[in-house]
XYZ file of C-alpha atoms in Angstrom:
501
model
C 0.000 0.000 0.000
C 1.403 3.373 -1.032
C 0.872 6.601 0.913
C 1.100 10.277 -0.086
C 2.249 13.009 2.278
C -0.467 15.631 2.604
C 0.568 18.247 5.152
C 1.998 18.839 8.615
C -0.791 18.007 11.035
C -0.575 21.406 12.685
C -1.285 23.142 9.342
C -4.720 21.518 9.242
C -5.944 23.064 12.488
C -7.347 26.198 10.806
C -10.258 24.433 9.051
C -12.328 21.282 9.397
C -12.567 20.358 5.692
C -10.097 20.453 2.837
C -10.281 19.831 -0.890
C -7.509 17.532 -2.098
C -6.593 17.161 -5.765
C -4.194 14.374 -6.691
C -2.571 13.730 -10.057
C -0.880 10.515 -11.173
C 2.139 10.151 -13.403
C -0.289 9.097 -16.159
C -2.152 12.420 -15.858
C -5.209 11.035 -14.060
C -6.873 13.408 -11.572
C -8.569 12.428 -8.348
C -10.531 14.816 -6.101
C -11.121 14.112 -2.420
C -12.370 15.732 0.756
C -10.348 15.525 3.958
C -12.574 15.849 7.024
C -11.088 16.858 10.380
C -13.663 16.404 13.088
C -13.599 18.328 16.343
C -12.635 16.595 19.556
C -12.244 17.332 23.231
C -8.592 18.185 22.656
C -9.402 20.869 20.083
C -8.756 23.845 22.341
C -5.685 22.204 23.818
C -4.287 21.829 20.307
C -4.496 25.580 19.767
C -3.029 26.325 23.176
C -0.119 23.953 22.505
C 0.902 24.561 18.867
C 3.476 21.756 18.721
C 1.606 18.448 18.173
C 4.397 16.458 19.808
C 3.732 18.335 23.073
C 0.271 16.755 23.344
C -0.027 13.786 25.706
C -0.002 10.171 24.589
C 1.616 10.545 21.178
C 3.827 7.483 21.254
C 1.811 5.801 18.482
C 3.411 6.939 15.231
C 1.024 5.321 12.750
C -2.624 6.128 13.432
C -5.101 4.402 11.154
C -8.827 5.070 10.857
C -9.435 1.488 9.851
C -8.431 0.504 13.336
C -10.516 2.037 16.162
C -7.551 2.091 18.494
C -5.406 5.217 18.599
C -3.493 6.929 21.337
C -4.436 10.457 20.294
C -8.118 11.389 19.748
C -7.132 14.546 17.871
C -5.230 12.603 15.241
C -7.929 9.966 15.082
C -10.467 12.479 13.746
C -9.100 12.605 10.176
C -11.034 10.980 7.319
C -10.615 11.084 3.534
C -13.230 10.226 0.923
C -14.006 10.997 -2.698
C -15.185 14.557 -3.293
C -18.456 13.704 -5.047
C -21.401 11.534 -4.083
C -21.467 8.214 -6.014
C -25.231 8.619 -6.453
C -25.448 11.633 -8.776
C -22.094 13.340 -8.260
C -23.051 16.017 -5.728
C -20.244 18.024 -4.143
C -19.575 16.479 -0.730
C -17.588 19.403 0.667
C -20.666 20.622 2.522
C -21.976 17.233 3.571
C -23.482 17.033 7.040
C -21.524 14.932 9.521
C -23.566 12.727 11.834
C -22.316 10.475 14.617
C -23.933 7.066 14.932
C -23.440 4.451 17.621
C -20.540 2.739 15.889
C -19.539 5.108 13.104
C -19.461 8.616 11.685
C -21.283 9.298 8.410
C -21.247 12.058 5.793
C -24.718 12.906 4.489
C -24.970 14.143 0.890
C -26.663 17.576 0.711
C -28.609 16.687 -2.456
C -30.538 13.518 -1.668
C -29.510 12.689 1.923
C -27.504 9.583 1.023
C -25.230 8.742 3.949
C -21.734 7.233 3.759
C -19.620 5.808 6.544
C -16.392 7.820 6.685
C -14.380 4.720 7.556
C -15.783 2.169 5.113
C -17.625 4.300 2.543
C -20.694 2.060 2.874
C -24.205 3.492 2.695
C -27.516 2.095 3.903
C -28.715 2.605 0.312
C -26.310 -0.047 -0.943
C -23.965 2.422 -2.636
C -20.350 2.751 -1.595
C -18.050 5.785 -1.690
C -14.287 5.466 -1.955
C -12.576 6.165 1.349
C -8.860 6.239 2.048
C -6.758 5.330 5.041
C -5.210 8.315 6.826
C -2.185 8.154 9.077
C -0.330 10.683 11.202
C 3.397 9.986 11.421
C 6.186 11.777 13.199
C 8.923 12.893 10.832
C 12.163 11.958 12.558
C 14.169 14.608 10.663
C 12.265 17.700 11.821
C 10.276 16.099 14.687
C 6.940 17.244 13.253
C 3.782 15.159 12.914
C 2.654 14.873 9.299
C -0.510 13.575 7.675
C -0.247 10.799 5.092
C -3.043 9.327 2.967
C -3.454 6.070 1.107
C -2.895 6.541 -2.635
C -5.753 5.737 -5.047
C -5.635 2.667 -7.229
C -5.281 2.832 -10.996
C -2.244 5.089 -11.252
C 1.383 5.480 -10.253
C 3.438 8.180 -8.575
C 0.439 10.065 -7.254
C 1.215 13.581 -6.044
C -0.735 16.292 -4.246
C -1.399 19.253 -6.548
C -3.981 21.117 -4.448
C -4.790 21.364 -0.757
C -7.476 23.991 -0.212
C -9.552 24.698 2.894
C -13.328 24.652 2.643
C -14.991 27.527 4.425
C -17.629 26.812 7.017
C -19.787 29.105 4.898
C -19.813 29.017 1.101
C -16.909 31.237 0.066
C -13.339 30.625 1.080
C -12.290 33.460 3.368
C -9.021 35.302 2.759
C -6.218 34.466 5.175
C -5.979 36.572 8.365
C -3.454 39.033 6.899
C -5.895 40.075 4.163
C -8.626 42.477 5.169
C -12.130 41.123 4.819
C -13.316 41.647 1.274
C -16.151 44.019 0.652
C -18.659 43.482 -2.098
C -20.891 46.324 -1.025
C -21.680 49.564 -2.816
C -18.688 51.431 -1.397
C -16.183 48.956 -2.790
C -17.548 48.572 -6.301
C -19.126 51.994 -6.648
C -22.310 50.760 -8.307
C -25.353 50.252 -6.042
C -27.530 47.191 -6.521
C -30.839 48.254 -8.014
C -32.532 44.830 -8.123
C -32.740 41.818 -5.798
C -30.083 39.131 -5.782
C -32.806 36.522 -6.289
C -35.240 37.666 -9.019
C -38.847 37.844 -7.893
C -39.985 36.569 -11.299
C -38.589 33.653 -13.298
C -36.368 32.658 -10.401
C -33.645 30.282 -11.636
C -34.099 26.687 -10.531
C -31.048 25.071 -12.116
C -27.352 25.876 -12.152
C -27.427 26.616 -15.890
C -30.306 29.063 -15.407
C -28.312 30.852 -12.716
C -25.272 30.901 -15.002
C -27.175 32.627 -17.792
C -28.765 35.094 -15.358
C -25.339 36.030 -13.979
C -23.918 36.375 -17.501
C -26.737 38.809 -18.296
C -26.161 40.788 -15.090
C -24.367 44.013 -16.015
C -23.966 45.441 -12.506
C -20.605 44.157 -11.156
C -21.722 44.262 -7.520
C -24.818 42.235 -8.318
C -22.799 39.826 -10.467
C -20.563 39.055 -7.486
C -23.452 38.623 -5.053
C -25.431 36.413 -7.443
C -22.338 34.275 -7.973
C -21.922 33.793 -4.225
C -25.608 32.945 -3.851
C -25.772 30.534 -6.796
C -22.680 28.616 -5.710
C -24.108 28.340 -2.202
C -27.359 26.897 -3.580
C -25.438 24.431 -5.743
C -23.130 23.245 -2.980
C -25.883 22.796 -0.434
C -28.265 20.900 -2.702
C -30.891 23.642 -3.002
C -31.089 23.556 -6.815
C -33.348 21.114 -8.620
C -30.540 20.047 -10.967
C -27.537 21.250 -12.923
C -29.845 21.603 -15.924
C -27.352 20.969 -18.726
C -29.284 17.934 -19.987
C -32.542 19.826 -20.323
C -33.884 20.513 -23.810
C -34.996 23.921 -22.507
C -31.629 25.062 -21.180
C -31.275 28.850 -21.709
C -28.712 30.244 -24.139
C -25.867 32.437 -22.864
C -25.307 35.880 -24.448
C -22.691 36.279 -27.171
C -21.101 39.042 -25.087
C -22.054 39.677 -21.440
C -23.455 43.207 -21.024
C -21.687 45.853 -18.977
C -23.150 48.580 -16.789
C -23.595 51.931 -18.539
C -21.106 53.533 -16.158
C -18.431 51.200 -17.505
C -19.506 51.148 -21.135
C -18.697 54.852 -21.432
C -15.065 54.013 -20.631
C -14.886 50.954 -22.899
C -12.107 51.473 -25.444
C -10.144 49.545 -28.018
C -7.346 47.550 -26.314
C -4.748 49.386 -28.372
C -5.689 52.638 -26.648
C -4.908 51.321 -23.187
C -1.537 52.818 -22.410
C 1.131 51.211 -20.280
C 1.352 53.183 -17.048
C 3.238 52.509 -13.856
C 0.609 53.858 -11.468
C -0.458 51.120 -9.040
C -4.083 52.252 -9.137
C -4.125 51.739 -12.906
C -2.677 48.268 -12.467
C -5.250 47.320 -9.842
C -7.987 48.636 -12.102
C -6.688 46.638 -15.089
C -6.456 43.473 -13.006
C -9.975 43.971 -11.617
C -11.273 44.318 -15.173
C -9.665 40.972 -16.046
C -11.283 39.350 -13.019
C -14.730 40.694 -13.895
C -14.466 39.065 -17.324
C -13.088 35.930 -15.649
C -16.287 35.615 -13.594
C -18.232 35.569 -16.860
C -15.849 33.088 -18.456
C -16.358 30.610 -15.605
C -20.135 30.791 -15.962
C -20.025 30.830 -19.763
C -18.113 27.556 -20.078
C -20.838 25.860 -18.029
C -23.802 27.496 -19.765
C -22.397 27.259 -23.303
C -20.839 23.807 -23.328
C -22.849 21.954 -20.673
C -25.889 21.489 -22.974
C -23.558 20.519 -25.866
C -21.749 17.889 -23.791
C -24.416 16.165 -21.749
C -21.887 13.583 -20.546
C -19.953 16.196 -18.565
C -19.888 14.897 -14.987
C -20.948 16.958 -11.946
C -17.262 17.353 -11.023
C -16.867 19.633 -14.053
C -19.517 21.983 -12.692
C -18.060 21.766 -9.185
C -14.687 22.873 -10.528
C -16.046 25.798 -12.519
C -18.469 27.030 -9.850
C -15.467 27.067 -7.537
C -13.629 29.061 -10.197
C -16.515 31.537 -10.556
C -16.540 32.037 -6.789
C -12.769 32.548 -6.754
C -12.935 35.135 -9.531
C -15.646 36.993 -7.618
C -13.407 37.005 -4.562
C -10.468 38.245 -6.669
C -12.534 41.026 -8.201
C -13.728 42.125 -4.765
C -10.222 42.047 -3.297
C -8.808 44.148 -6.132
C -11.640 46.667 -6.116
C -11.296 46.987 -2.356
C -7.549 47.594 -2.708
C -8.195 50.129 -5.482
C -10.636 51.959 -3.229
C -8.092 52.022 -0.390
C -5.165 52.975 -2.621
C -6.890 55.629 -4.692
C -10.293 56.672 -3.278
C -10.753 59.302 -5.978
C -10.604 56.720 -8.788
C -13.019 53.882 -7.960
C -13.512 50.970 -10.305
C -14.808 52.260 -13.626
C -12.744 55.478 -13.562
C -10.088 54.271 -16.004
C -10.501 52.964 -19.546
C -11.422 49.285 -19.762
C -11.730 46.878 -22.656
C -13.164 43.485 -23.559
C -10.088 41.955 -25.172
C -10.258 38.856 -22.972
C -13.683 38.102 -24.403
C -12.201 38.007 -27.924
C -10.722 34.639 -27.056
C -14.077 33.519 -25.643
C -15.729 34.413 -28.944
C -12.991 32.679 -30.930
C -13.527 29.463 -28.942
C -17.327 29.637 -28.645
C -17.940 26.453 -30.652
C -15.343 24.111 -29.131
C -14.936 23.068 -25.502
C -11.459 21.767 -26.264
C -10.427 25.096 -27.767
C -11.989 27.049 -24.880
C -10.076 25.060 -22.279
C -6.836 25.379 -24.236
C -6.935 29.114 -24.976
C -8.618 30.530 -21.878
C -7.383 28.211 -19.151
C -4.091 26.864 -20.484
C -2.887 30.021 -22.245
C -4.483 33.107 -20.667
C -4.557 31.812 -17.090
C -1.183 30.104 -17.413
C 0.295 33.423 -18.595
C -1.127 34.892 -15.413
C 1.034 32.448 -13.466
C 4.055 33.790 -15.352
C 3.217 37.436 -14.697
C 1.876 37.353 -11.146
C 5.200 36.975 -9.277
C 6.683 40.091 -10.920
C 3.464 42.013 -10.302
C 3.498 41.010 -6.643
C 7.130 42.086 -6.357
C 6.272 45.462 -7.857
C 3.690 46.105 -5.136
C 6.047 44.765 -2.492
C 8.739 47.255 -3.524
C 6.105 49.983 -3.395
C 5.416 49.154 0.251
C 1.814 48.072 -0.401
C 1.695 45.010 1.862
C -2.106 44.688 1.731
C -2.138 44.504 -2.065
C 0.703 41.983 -1.935
C -1.374 39.783 0.388
C -4.395 40.041 -1.906
C -2.338 39.219 -5.003
C -0.773 36.229 -3.278
C -4.247 34.867 -2.541
C -5.177 35.386 -6.184
C -2.037 33.688 -7.469
C -2.564 30.601 -5.296
C -6.125 30.292 -6.603
C -5.003 30.732 -10.214
C -2.714 27.703 -9.930
C -5.821 25.642 -9.126
C -7.651 27.184 -12.101
C -4.953 26.088 -14.527
C -5.056 22.681 -12.844
C -8.807 22.470 -13.542
C -8.288 23.595 -17.130
C -5.645 20.909 -17.613
C -7.804 18.264 -15.949
C -10.782 18.849 -18.238
C -8.659 19.368 -21.339
C -7.203 15.886 -20.705
C -10.753 14.581 -20.189
C -11.909 15.971 -23.552
C -8.844 14.625 -25.346
C -9.429 11.152 -23.885
C -13.026 11.239 -25.129
C -11.834 12.275 -28.601
C -8.938 9.823 -28.659
C -6.256 12.448 -29.332
C -2.884 13.193 -27.747
C -3.313 16.127 -25.297
C -0.001 17.832 -26.081
C -0.474 17.659 -29.854
C -4.092 18.799 -29.489
C -3.105 21.747 -27.285
C -0.413 22.941 -29.660
C -2.826 22.703 -32.569
C -5.497 24.693 -30.706
C -2.982 27.437 -29.908
C -1.890 27.666 -33.533
C -5.530 28.090 -34.590
C -6.766 30.298 -31.741
C -3.871 32.548 -30.698
C -1.852 35.331 -32.259
C 1.868 35.577 -31.806
C 4.480 33.721 -29.827
C 3.941 32.206 -26.414
C 6.963 33.831 -24.874
C 8.680 33.529 -21.530
C 9.940 33.817 -19.006
C 7.653 31.005 -17.880
C 6.771 30.140 -14.300
C 7.880 26.572 -14.863
C 7.322 25.447 -11.273
C 3.697 26.571 -10.998
C 2.893 25.494 -14.557
C 4.198 22.010 -13.816
C 2.272 21.964 -10.540
C -0.873 22.567 -12.596
C 0.005 19.749 -15.008
C 1.547 21.803 -17.821
C 4.946 20.337 -18.645
C 7.282 22.212 -20.974
C 6.363 20.152 -24.031
C 2.941 21.807 -23.918
C 4.087 25.372 -24.463
C 7.760 25.787 -25.376
C 8.591 26.945 -28.928
C 4.932 27.567 -29.715
C 3.430 30.333 -31.828
C -0.181 31.089 -32.656
C -1.051 31.701 -36.263
C -4.668 32.874 -35.973
C -5.560 35.305 -38.752
C -2.061 35.410 -40.214
C -1.488 35.424 -43.942
C 2.223 35.468 -43.406
C 4.051 34.492 -40.256
C 5.698 37.905 -39.879
C 2.617 40.121 -40.190
C 2.479 40.566 -36.398
C 5.697 41.702 -34.718
C 7.359 39.300 -32.315
C 5.697 39.223 -28.909
C 2.588 41.205 -29.890
C -0.566 39.447 -28.720
C -3.593 41.698 -29.219
C -5.997 39.264 -27.562
C -4.017 39.509 -24.331
C -3.660 43.274 -24.133
C -4.556 43.551 -20.463
C -1.830 41.173 -19.381
C 0.625 42.878 -21.718
C -0.065 46.191 -19.944
C 0.626 44.580 -16.577
C 3.699 42.806 -17.911
C 5.024 46.049 -19.344
C 4.516 47.726 -15.977
C 6.514 45.022 -14.205
C 9.305 45.126 -16.775
C 9.838 48.828 -16.206
C 9.317 48.906 -12.452
C 12.253 49.910 -10.340
């Protein structure tokens, strides 16, 4: 039996549930939930931060398949698959119930219950559960959590460990001020209810189309938070992508009139070093990113009825993240430059050009938006963060670090579902990706690349090195080297970081 190291035990004391994403050498993904249940030693654990200082820790291997364990705190760790084997509901917000001889997780959709030790359900179904052990590392004398590796792959590695909030949106870490999505932060008051009084959406796809058609950025954020909450807690009738009456998403999401007046051609957005301009440009990207997360579900869900619920779980998580990012950036803009709230500077819709270019192909959408645009964000973010750090803006640095960590998981999701599509089509993922970039991108994919974070997300160098898009070119040299019109916003940010002191 093979085990994977997950985390120091002490690092898991901040939350009670964690998303785990594993990837095998063969490129197979596996999503799990790690549950940490409370115990009588909970407060003592916080009072005594070093796990080895707790009493009765002589047992170095603590298994949940054996009821005996010397430390109740360690014994409260359980790992199971992230989706319900009934209809694929997200189990991150499952209710935990204690029975006489076991502890069960109850699915929020249809109340199916699963024993956290065995995975068995009274319904006859069985969820995959995994043995968890806490071992003391003899080199640094720290207790670390290990988990049994899944079957059907080799060299499994942890690519994501993300806490699940006790509510429905992951909170920023303590050093980041609480995000504000109210009128003061965004500058546009909400003039209609979050939940429409007429034609209230009943499915996830209906909510997606409503949010895409919501022009007010404050309302778009709040509706995203609400819709994801309904989806995660089983309050929607269905995903809705298999319905013959699924609504159609707009070709281009509308924008509030206050922002449309400042909408310009990307070529007219000048490179400026002012931090407020950079925050504004990044917030604009995140607002479009919210729409992109909902659009991929609403546009391609009805076209690919075999998409599993995990696809929608990944992209609702992404939509929620992008809403958080937008709110963080707008809040920082408000604090940094109160006289220029969001909407004060010119904005553009260049990111949506790539959405339009890939509107008929899920494979192309995943390649261009999530494995090119978002992967380029991984390349640019570290220099952007350093720019703000040198400027002494610690709060913006903290916000950007949160954003960067989330973006790694977004590229991971893009890679996961790109591989899924390629397997269904029987094509080689690397060859397919390079072909999609040639058809749907202009100019060279140039470095420097963030090789470490790209690889963490599944993108090895053979995906992107020595690659050039040829979209719309009659001759290879019509567009100067390094010019990528469809990525103008990132080019502005990149130019700012190149010239920063």
